[in-house]
Amino acid sequence: MENYFEEAIFKVERDEPMSWLIKQKDRLTALHLDMSETMVHKRILRKCGGDLENAIRSRCIEPCSIGYYINAMEDITTTTKIGRNWYKHSRDNKTSGKHIPKPNKPHEKPPLKCHKC
């Protein structure tokens, strides 16, 4: 179960904030029963990534419940582009395997042929 927590990193494109946060909190509380709630929240926020973690921490004043973190995370991920990838995955593009040649530029002359060969 500890491996599941360590491998889980929040991705805006893949994960939903509420279910991801609750799942991570349940995993941590099952592993460490004596851990305080603020420490649980800090460890979970470290898995969000730098910009997203900073944005959530600046909106929530500690100590607060998981509900505040869920609301802040949903608000940030839906209204801003914080935490998103800047590139699109190549598997999302559905292109055919055909080669499309570049169009010729009109101002270029075709290469000259040698008439001696």
mmCIF file of N, CA and C in Angstrom:
data_model
loop_
_atom_site.group_PDB
_atom_site.id
_atom_site.type_symbol
_atom_site.label_atom_id
_atom_site.label_comp_id
_atom_site.label_asym_id
_atom_site.label_seq_id
_atom_site.Cartn_x
_atom_site.Cartn_y
_atom_site.Cartn_z
ATOM 1 N N MET A 1 0.817 -1.187 0.000
ATOM 2 C CA MET A 1 0.000 0.000 0.000
ATOM 3 C C MET A 1 0.867 1.260 0.000
ATOM 4 N N GLU A 2 2.024 1.172 0.638
ATOM 5 C CA GLU A 2 2.917 2.326 0.648
ATOM 6 C C GLU A 2 3.439 2.621 -0.758
ATOM 7 N N ASN A 3 3.640 1.577 -1.549
ATOM 8 C CA ASN A 3 4.071 1.785 -2.930
ATOM 9 C C ASN A 3 3.019 2.526 -3.737
ATOM 10 N N TYR A 4 1.745 2.212 -3.492
ATOM 11 C CA TYR A 4 0.676 2.908 -4.206
ATOM 12 C C TYR A 4 0.689 4.398 -3.880
ATOM 13 N N PHE A 5 0.926 4.725 -2.621
ATOM 14 C CA PHE A 5 0.981 6.140 -2.250
ATOM 15 C C PHE A 5 2.186 6.821 -2.874
ATOM 16 N N GLU A 6 3.337 6.177 -2.831
ATOM 17 C CA GLU A 6 4.558 6.787 -3.358
ATOM 18 C C GLU A 6 4.504 6.966 -4.873
ATOM 19 N N GLU A 7 3.840 6.062 -5.575
ATOM 20 C CA GLU A 7 3.774 6.137 -7.034
ATOM 21 C C GLU A 7 2.686 7.076 -7.529
ATOM 22 N N ALA A 8 1.727 7.411 -6.697
ATOM 23 C CA ALA A 8 0.600 8.243 -7.116
ATOM 24 C C ALA A 8 1.009 9.708 -7.145
ATOM 25 N N ILE A 9 1.062 10.263 -8.343
ATOM 26 C CA ILE A 9 1.348 11.677 -8.542
ATOM 27 C C ILE A 9 0.151 12.269 -9.266
ATOM 28 N N PHE A 10 -0.319 13.423 -8.800
ATOM 29 C CA PHE A 10 -1.525 14.012 -9.362
ATOM 30 C C PHE A 10 -1.247 14.589 -10.743
ATOM 31 N N LYS A 11 -2.050 14.190 -11.713
ATOM 32 C CA LYS A 11 -2.017 14.733 -13.071
ATOM 33 C C LYS A 11 -3.395 15.290 -13.375
ATOM 34 N N VAL A 12 -3.456 16.541 -13.786
ATOM 35 C CA VAL A 12 -4.736 17.205 -14.022
ATOM 36 C C VAL A 12 -5.514 16.513 -15.126
ATOM 37 N N GLU A 13 -4.825 16.057 -16.166
ATOM 38 C CA GLU A 13 -5.493 15.436 -17.306
ATOM 39 C C GLU A 13 -6.070 14.068 -16.962
ATOM 40 N N ARG A 14 -5.518 13.405 -15.970
ATOM 41 C CA ARG A 14 -5.884 12.027 -15.677
ATOM 42 C C ARG A 14 -6.746 11.885 -14.426
ATOM 43 N N ASP A 15 -6.452 12.630 -13.381
ATOM 44 C CA ASP A 15 -7.073 12.422 -12.077
ATOM 45 C C ASP A 15 -8.124 13.484 -11.770
ATOM 46 N N GLU A 16 -9.085 13.091 -10.951
ATOM 47 C CA GLU A 16 -10.090 14.015 -10.437
ATOM 48 C C GLU A 16 -9.657 14.420 -9.029
ATOM 49 N N PRO A 17 -9.672 15.723 -8.705
ATOM 50 C CA PRO A 17 -9.106 16.168 -7.423
ATOM 51 C C PRO A 17 -9.732 15.529 -6.194
ATOM 52 N N MET A 18 -11.061 15.458 -6.128
ATOM 53 C CA MET A 18 -11.702 14.951 -4.918
ATOM 54 C C MET A 18 -11.367 13.483 -4.667
ATOM 55 N N SER A 19 -11.526 12.656 -5.676
ATOM 56 C CA SER A 19 -11.267 11.229 -5.481
ATOM 57 C C SER A 19 -9.787 10.967 -5.214
ATOM 58 N N TRP A 20 -8.892 11.706 -5.884
ATOM 59 C CA TRP A 20 -7.460 11.503 -5.683
ATOM 60 C C TRP A 20 -7.046 11.883 -4.261
ATOM 61 N N LEU A 21 -7.511 13.037 -3.778
ATOM 62 C CA LEU A 21 -7.141 13.475 -2.426
ATOM 63 C C LEU A 21 -7.675 12.530 -1.354
ATOM 64 N N ILE A 22 -8.921 12.105 -1.502
ATOM 65 C CA ILE A 22 -9.504 11.206 -0.500
ATOM 66 C C ILE A 22 -8.796 9.854 -0.508
ATOM 67 N N LYS A 23 -8.472 9.372 -1.700
ATOM 68 C CA LYS A 23 -7.774 8.087 -1.803
ATOM 69 C C LYS A 23 -6.399 8.157 -1.144
ATOM 70 N N GLN A 24 -5.675 9.255 -1.385
ATOM 71 C CA GLN A 24 -4.348 9.402 -0.791
ATOM 72 C C GLN A 24 -4.431 9.558 0.728
ATOM 73 N N LYS A 25 -5.442 10.274 1.206
ATOM 74 C CA LYS A 25 -5.603 10.428 2.657
ATOM 75 C C LYS A 25 -5.911 9.083 3.306
ATOM 76 N N ASP A 26 -6.780 8.298 2.683
ATOM 77 C CA ASP A 26 -7.098 6.975 3.227
ATOM 78 C C ASP A 26 -5.870 6.071 3.262
ATOM 79 N N ARG A 27 -5.054 6.134 2.220
ATOM 80 C CA ARG A 27 -3.843 5.312 2.184
ATOM 81 C C ARG A 27 -2.879 5.704 3.294
ATOM 82 N N LEU A 28 -2.680 7.014 3.472
ATOM 83 C CA LEU A 28 -1.732 7.466 4.499
ATOM 84 C C LEU A 28 -2.222 7.174 5.905
ATOM 85 N N THR A 29 -3.502 7.380 6.156
ATOM 86 C CA THR A 29 -4.011 7.105 7.499
ATOM 87 C C THR A 29 -4.006 5.611 7.801
ATOM 88 N N ALA A 30 -4.141 4.772 6.781
ATOM 89 C CA ALA A 30 -4.054 3.327 7.005
ATOM 90 C C ALA A 30 -2.617 2.908 7.314
ATOM 91 N N LEU A 31 -1.652 3.571 6.689
ATOM 92 C CA LEU A 31 -0.244 3.234 6.926
ATOM 93 C C LEU A 31 0.272 3.793 8.247
ATOM 94 N N HIS A 32 -0.063 5.042 8.532
ATOM 95 C CA HIS A 32 0.463 5.728 9.714
ATOM 96 C C HIS A 32 -0.709 6.219 10.555
ATOM 97 N N LEU A 33 -1.115 5.412 11.509
ATOM 98 C CA LEU A 33 -2.270 5.758 12.335
ATOM 99 C C LEU A 33 -1.987 6.916 13.287
ATOM 100 N N ASP A 34 -0.730 7.088 13.692
ATOM 101 C CA ASP A 34 -0.394 8.125 14.660
ATOM 102 C C ASP A 34 -0.014 9.457 14.018
ATOM 103 N N MET A 35 -0.047 9.564 12.701
ATOM 104 C CA MET A 35 0.340 10.790 12.012
ATOM 105 C C MET A 35 -0.764 11.842 12.158
ATOM 106 N N SER A 36 -0.364 13.078 12.435
ATOM 107 C CA SER A 36 -1.350 14.150 12.594
ATOM 108 C C SER A 36 -1.957 14.516 11.239
ATOM 109 N N GLU A 37 -3.098 15.189 11.308
ATOM 110 C CA GLU A 37 -3.807 15.535 10.074
ATOM 111 C C GLU A 37 -3.024 16.545 9.236
ATOM 112 N N THR A 38 -2.330 17.477 9.876
ATOM 113 C CA THR A 38 -1.542 18.445 9.117
ATOM 114 C C THR A 38 -0.369 17.774 8.408
ATOM 115 N N MET A 39 0.243 16.779 9.034
ATOM 116 C CA MET A 39 1.334 16.051 8.377
ATOM 117 C C MET A 39 0.819 15.224 7.206
ATOM 118 N N VAL A 40 -0.367 14.664 7.356
ATOM 119 C CA VAL A 40 -0.979 13.916 6.250
ATOM 120 C C VAL A 40 -1.203 14.848 5.071
ATOM 121 N N HIS A 41 -1.735 16.046 5.347
ATOM 122 C CA HIS A 41 -1.996 17.004 4.274
ATOM 123 C C HIS A 41 -0.703 17.461 3.605
ATOM 124 N N LYS A 42 0.350 17.668 4.393
ATOM 125 C CA LYS A 42 1.630 18.091 3.820
ATOM 126 C C LYS A 42 2.213 17.020 2.902
ATOM 127 N N ARG A 43 2.135 15.764 3.323
ATOM 128 C CA ARG A 43 2.678 14.682 2.489
ATOM 129 C C ARG A 43 1.874 14.506 1.209
ATOM 130 N N ILE A 44 0.562 14.703 1.299
ATOM 131 C CA ILE A 44 -0.281 14.585 0.103
ATOM 132 C C ILE A 44 0.022 15.720 -0.864
ATOM 133 N N LEU A 45 0.175 16.938 -0.347
ATOM 134 C CA LEU A 45 0.425 18.080 -1.225
ATOM 135 C C LEU A 45 1.775 17.992 -1.921
ATOM 136 N N ARG A 46 2.739 17.321 -1.321
ATOM 137 C CA ARG A 46 4.036 17.135 -1.978
ATOM 138 C C ARG A 46 3.913 16.306 -3.249
ATOM 139 N N LYS A 47 2.866 15.487 -3.348
ATOM 140 C CA LYS A 47 2.670 14.633 -4.517
ATOM 141 C C LYS A 47 1.974 15.370 -5.662
ATOM 142 N N CYS A 48 1.603 16.637 -5.449
ATOM 143 C CA CYS A 48 0.872 17.395 -6.473
ATOM 144 C C CYS A 48 1.788 18.081 -7.473
ATOM 145 N N GLY A 49 3.005 18.327 -7.135
ATOM 146 C CA GLY A 49 3.890 19.059 -8.029
ATOM 147 C C GLY A 49 4.075 20.486 -7.529
ATOM 148 N N GLY A 50 5.140 21.127 -7.944
ATOM 149 C CA GLY A 50 5.550 22.414 -7.401
ATOM 150 C C GLY A 50 4.551 23.544 -7.511
ATOM 151 N N ASP A 51 4.116 23.879 -8.724
ATOM 152 C CA ASP A 51 3.226 25.016 -8.909
ATOM 153 C C ASP A 51 1.857 24.770 -8.299
ATOM 154 N N LEU A 52 1.325 23.584 -8.507
ATOM 155 C CA LEU A 52 0.010 23.257 -7.968
ATOM 156 C C LEU A 52 0.048 23.201 -6.441
ATOM 157 N N GLU A 53 1.104 22.640 -5.895
ATOM 158 C CA GLU A 53 1.252 22.584 -4.435
ATOM 159 C C GLU A 53 1.302 23.985 -3.844
ATOM 160 N N ASN A 54 2.067 24.873 -4.458
ATOM 161 C CA ASN A 54 2.192 26.236 -3.966
ATOM 162 C C ASN A 54 0.864 26.982 -4.062
ATOM 163 N N ALA A 55 0.132 26.780 -5.145
ATOM 164 C CA ALA A 55 -1.160 27.449 -5.306
ATOM 165 C C ALA A 55 -2.167 26.978 -4.262
ATOM 166 N N ILE A 56 -2.161 25.693 -3.955
ATOM 167 C CA ILE A 56 -3.094 25.165 -2.953
ATOM 168 C C ILE A 56 -2.713 25.656 -1.563
ATOM 169 N N ARG A 57 -1.426 25.646 -1.240
ATOM 170 C CA ARG A 57 -0.986 26.101 0.087
ATOM 171 C C ARG A 57 -1.269 27.584 0.294
ATOM 172 N N SER A 58 -1.185 28.378 -0.769
ATOM 173 C CA SER A 58 -1.447 29.807 -0.613
ATOM 174 C C SER A 58 -2.931 30.098 -0.425
ATOM 175 N N ARG A 59 -3.800 29.206 -0.860
ATOM 176 C CA ARG A 59 -5.240 29.412 -0.680
ATOM 177 C C ARG A 59 -5.757 28.857 0.636
ATOM 178 N N CYS A 60 -5.080 27.890 1.212
ATOM 179 C CA CYS A 60 -5.553 27.257 2.450
ATOM 180 C C CYS A 60 -4.643 27.656 3.606
ATOM 181 N N ILE A 61 -5.253 28.170 4.658
ATOM 182 C CA ILE A 61 -4.501 28.539 5.852
ATOM 183 C C ILE A 61 -4.551 27.353 6.805
ATOM 184 N N GLU A 62 -3.379 26.878 7.214
ATOM 185 C CA GLU A 62 -3.325 25.701 8.083
ATOM 186 C C GLU A 62 -3.672 26.079 9.506
ATOM 187 N N PRO A 63 -4.244 25.239 10.293
ATOM 188 C CA PRO A 63 -4.748 23.899 9.991
ATOM 189 C C PRO A 63 -6.154 23.974 9.396
ATOM 190 N N CYS A 64 -6.417 23.171 8.418
ATOM 191 C CA CYS A 64 -7.745 23.104 7.814
ATOM 192 C C CYS A 64 -8.041 21.662 7.428
ATOM 193 N N SER A 65 -9.291 21.411 7.145
ATOM 194 C CA SER A 65 -9.709 20.039 6.854
ATOM 195 C C SER A 65 -9.446 19.708 5.393
ATOM 196 N N ILE A 66 -9.646 18.450 5.052
ATOM 197 C CA ILE A 66 -9.419 17.988 3.680
ATOM 198 C C ILE A 66 -10.403 18.639 2.714
ATOM 199 N N GLY A 67 -11.554 19.059 3.217
ATOM 200 C CA GLY A 67 -12.555 19.709 2.371
ATOM 201 C C GLY A 67 -12.057 21.007 1.767
ATOM 202 N N TYR A 68 -11.307 21.783 2.537
ATOM 203 C CA TYR A 68 -10.744 23.024 2.014
ATOM 204 C C TYR A 68 -9.720 22.743 0.919
ATOM 205 N N TYR A 69 -8.924 21.713 1.114
ATOM 206 C CA TYR A 69 -7.943 21.345 0.095
ATOM 207 C C TYR A 69 -8.633 20.867 -1.181
ATOM 208 N N ILE A 70 -9.711 20.113 -1.032
ATOM 209 C CA ILE A 70 -10.457 19.633 -2.201
ATOM 210 C C ILE A 70 -11.041 20.808 -2.969
ATOM 211 N N ASN A 71 -11.675 21.749 -2.251
ATOM 212 C CA ASN A 71 -12.266 22.911 -2.914
ATOM 213 C C ASN A 71 -11.213 23.756 -3.614
ATOM 214 N N ALA A 72 -10.084 23.972 -2.953
ATOM 215 C CA ALA A 72 -9.017 24.768 -3.554
ATOM 216 C C ALA A 72 -8.439 24.072 -4.778
ATOM 217 N N MET A 73 -8.227 22.767 -4.683
ATOM 218 C CA MET A 73 -7.645 22.022 -5.804
ATOM 219 C C MET A 73 -8.596 21.987 -7.000
ATOM 220 N N GLU A 74 -9.891 21.778 -6.753
ATOM 221 C CA GLU A 74 -10.856 21.784 -7.850
ATOM 222 C C GLU A 74 -10.938 23.159 -8.491
ATOM 223 N N ASP A 75 -10.913 24.209 -7.678
ATOM 224 C CA ASP A 75 -10.976 25.563 -8.207
ATOM 225 C C ASP A 75 -9.750 25.880 -9.057
ATOM 226 N N ILE A 76 -8.586 25.504 -8.584
ATOM 227 C CA ILE A 76 -7.345 25.788 -9.313
ATOM 228 C C ILE A 76 -7.282 25.005 -10.620
ATOM 229 N N THR A 77 -7.637 23.729 -10.578
ATOM 230 C CA THR A 77 -7.517 22.908 -11.790
ATOM 231 C C THR A 77 -8.569 23.243 -12.833
ATOM 232 N N THR A 78 -9.725 23.783 -12.427
ATOM 233 C CA THR A 78 -10.753 24.108 -13.419
ATOM 234 C C THR A 78 -10.625 25.517 -13.963
ATOM 235 N N THR A 79 -10.099 26.456 -13.182
ATOM 236 C CA THR A 79 -10.057 27.842 -13.643
ATOM 237 C C THR A 79 -8.687 28.293 -14.144
ATOM 238 N N THR A 80 -7.642 27.578 -13.816
ATOM 239 C CA THR A 80 -6.301 27.972 -14.266
ATOM 240 C C THR A 80 -5.657 26.824 -15.036
ATOM 241 N N LYS A 81 -4.474 27.085 -15.558
ATOM 242 C CA LYS A 81 -3.722 26.045 -16.269
ATOM 243 C C LYS A 81 -2.554 25.541 -15.434
ATOM 244 N N ILE A 82 -2.613 25.781 -14.135
ATOM 245 C CA ILE A 82 -1.543 25.333 -13.241
ATOM 246 C C ILE A 82 -1.583 23.816 -13.145
ATOM 247 N N GLY A 83 -0.442 23.185 -13.314
ATOM 248 C CA GLY A 83 -0.338 21.738 -13.190
ATOM 249 C C GLY A 83 -0.576 20.981 -14.481
ATOM 250 N N ARG A 84 -0.874 21.670 -15.551
ATOM 251 C CA ARG A 84 -1.125 20.998 -16.830
ATOM 252 C C ARG A 84 0.170 20.867 -17.621
ATOM 253 N N ASN A 85 0.201 19.889 -18.509
ATOM 254 C CA ASN A 85 1.343 19.726 -19.400
ATOM 255 C C ASN A 85 1.223 20.720 -20.542
ATOM 256 N N TRP A 86 2.350 21.170 -21.027
ATOM 257 C CA TRP A 86 2.365 22.138 -22.111
ATOM 258 C C TRP A 86 2.341 21.485 -23.477
ATOM 259 N N TYR A 87 2.390 20.200 -23.549
ATOM 260 C CA TYR A 87 2.414 19.508 -24.821
ATOM 261 C C TYR A 87 1.271 18.515 -24.878
ATOM 262 N N LYS A 88 0.882 18.182 -26.089
ATOM 263 C CA LYS A 88 -0.139 17.151 -26.266
ATOM 264 C C LYS A 88 0.573 15.848 -26.564
ATOM 265 N N HIS A 89 -0.011 14.777 -26.088
ATOM 266 C CA HIS A 89 0.577 13.475 -26.323
ATOM 267 C C HIS A 89 0.384 13.078 -27.779
ATOM 268 N N SER A 90 1.377 12.411 -28.347
ATOM 269 C CA SER A 90 1.301 12.023 -29.749
ATOM 270 C C SER A 90 0.260 10.944 -29.973
ATOM 271 N N ARG A 91 -0.093 10.210 -28.943
ATOM 272 C CA ARG A 91 -1.085 9.156 -29.126
ATOM 273 C C ARG A 91 -2.488 9.731 -29.263
ATOM 274 N N ASP A 92 -2.673 11.009 -28.862
ATOM 275 C CA ASP A 92 -3.975 11.635 -29.008
ATOM 276 C C ASP A 92 -4.257 12.008 -30.463
ATOM 277 N N ASN A 93 -3.210 12.234 -31.235
ATOM 278 C CA ASN A 93 -3.398 12.594 -32.638
ATOM 279 C C ASN A 93 -3.715 11.350 -33.441
ATOM 280 N N LYS A 94 -4.842 11.372 -34.091
ATOM 281 C CA LYS A 94 -5.232 10.218 -34.890
ATOM 282 C C LYS A 94 -4.943 10.548 -36.355
ATOM 283 N N THR A 95 -3.746 10.243 -36.770
ATOM 284 C CA THR A 95 -3.355 10.501 -38.146
ATOM 285 C C THR A 95 -3.150 9.182 -38.855
ATOM 286 N N SER A 96 -3.314 9.240 -40.144
ATOM 287 C CA SER A 96 -3.075 8.031 -40.920
ATOM 288 C C SER A 96 -1.578 7.890 -41.153
ATOM 289 N N GLY A 97 -1.168 6.749 -41.604
ATOM 290 C CA GLY A 97 0.241 6.485 -41.830
ATOM 291 C C GLY A 97 0.741 7.018 -43.163
ATOM 292 N N LYS A 98 -0.085 7.754 -43.884
ATOM 293 C CA LYS A 98 0.315 8.269 -45.196
ATOM 294 C C LYS A 98 1.279 9.432 -45.044
ATOM 295 N N HIS A 99 2.218 9.486 -45.965
ATOM 296 C CA HIS A 99 3.177 10.580 -45.989
ATOM 297 C C HIS A 99 2.578 11.734 -46.791
ATOM 298 N N ILE A 100 2.548 12.905 -46.189
ATOM 299 C CA ILE A 100 2.020 14.081 -46.873
ATOM 300 C C ILE A 100 3.209 14.928 -47.293
ATOM 301 N N PRO A 101 3.415 15.108 -48.612
ATOM 302 C CA PRO A 101 4.567 15.894 -49.060
ATOM 303 C C PRO A 101 4.355 17.382 -48.775
ATOM 304 N N LYS A 102 5.472 18.082 -48.624
ATOM 305 C CA LYS A 102 5.412 19.521 -48.423
ATOM 306 C C LYS A 102 5.016 20.190 -49.732
ATOM 307 N N PRO A 103 4.248 21.253 -49.666
ATOM 308 C CA PRO A 103 3.918 21.962 -50.906
ATOM 309 C C PRO A 103 5.150 22.701 -51.420
ATOM 310 N N ASN A 104 5.295 22.726 -52.726
ATOM 311 C CA ASN A 104 6.426 23.428 -53.333
ATOM 312 C C ASN A 104 6.212 24.926 -53.220
ATOM 313 N N LYS A 105 7.292 25.610 -53.000
ATOM 314 C CA LYS A 105 7.206 27.062 -52.934
ATOM 315 C C LYS A 105 7.173 27.594 -54.367
ATOM 316 N N PRO A 106 6.302 28.539 -54.668
ATOM 317 C CA PRO A 106 6.163 29.009 -56.051
ATOM 318 C C PRO A 106 7.373 29.784 -56.561
ATOM 319 N N HIS A 107 8.152 30.402 -55.707
ATOM 320 C CA HIS A 107 9.280 31.201 -56.171
ATOM 321 C C HIS A 107 10.538 30.366 -56.415
ATOM 322 N N GLU A 108 10.536 29.119 -56.031
ATOM 323 C CA GLU A 108 11.703 28.270 -56.259
ATOM 324 C C GLU A 108 11.618 27.616 -57.636
ATOM 325 N N LYS A 109 12.760 27.553 -58.304
ATOM 326 C CA LYS A 109 12.827 26.900 -59.610
ATOM 327 C C LYS A 109 13.179 25.435 -59.400
ATOM 328 N N PRO A 110 12.661 24.562 -60.231
ATOM 329 C CA PRO A 110 13.032 23.155 -60.100
ATOM 330 C C PRO A 110 14.505 22.964 -60.451
ATOM 331 N N PRO A 111 15.152 21.936 -59.933
ATOM 332 C CA PRO A 111 16.570 21.717 -60.227
ATOM 333 C C PRO A 111 16.771 21.393 -61.713
ATOM 334 N N LEU A 112 17.887 21.855 -62.248
ATOM 335 C CA LEU A 112 18.201 21.618 -63.659
ATOM 336 C C LEU A 112 18.657 20.182 -63.863
ATOM 337 N N LYS A 113 18.260 19.606 -65.008
ATOM 338 C CA LYS A 113 18.666 18.243 -65.327
ATOM 339 C C LYS A 113 19.891 18.286 -66.233
ATOM 340 N N CYS A 114 20.745 17.315 -66.055
ATOM 341 C CA CYS A 114 21.935 17.210 -66.876
ATOM 342 C C CYS A 114 21.572 16.424 -68.138
ATOM 343 N N HIS A 115 21.793 16.992 -69.305
ATOM 344 C CA HIS A 115 21.444 16.327 -70.564
ATOM 345 C C HIS A 115 22.585 15.477 -71.112
ATOM 346 N N LYS A 116 23.728 15.466 -70.472
ATOM 347 C CA LYS A 116 24.862 14.696 -70.956
ATOM 348 C C LYS A 116 24.829 13.257 -70.457
ATOM 349 N N CYS A 117 24.204 13.002 -69.369
ATOM 350 C CA CYS A 117 24.234 11.667 -68.787
ATOM 351 C C CYS A 117 23.253 10.756 -69.441
#
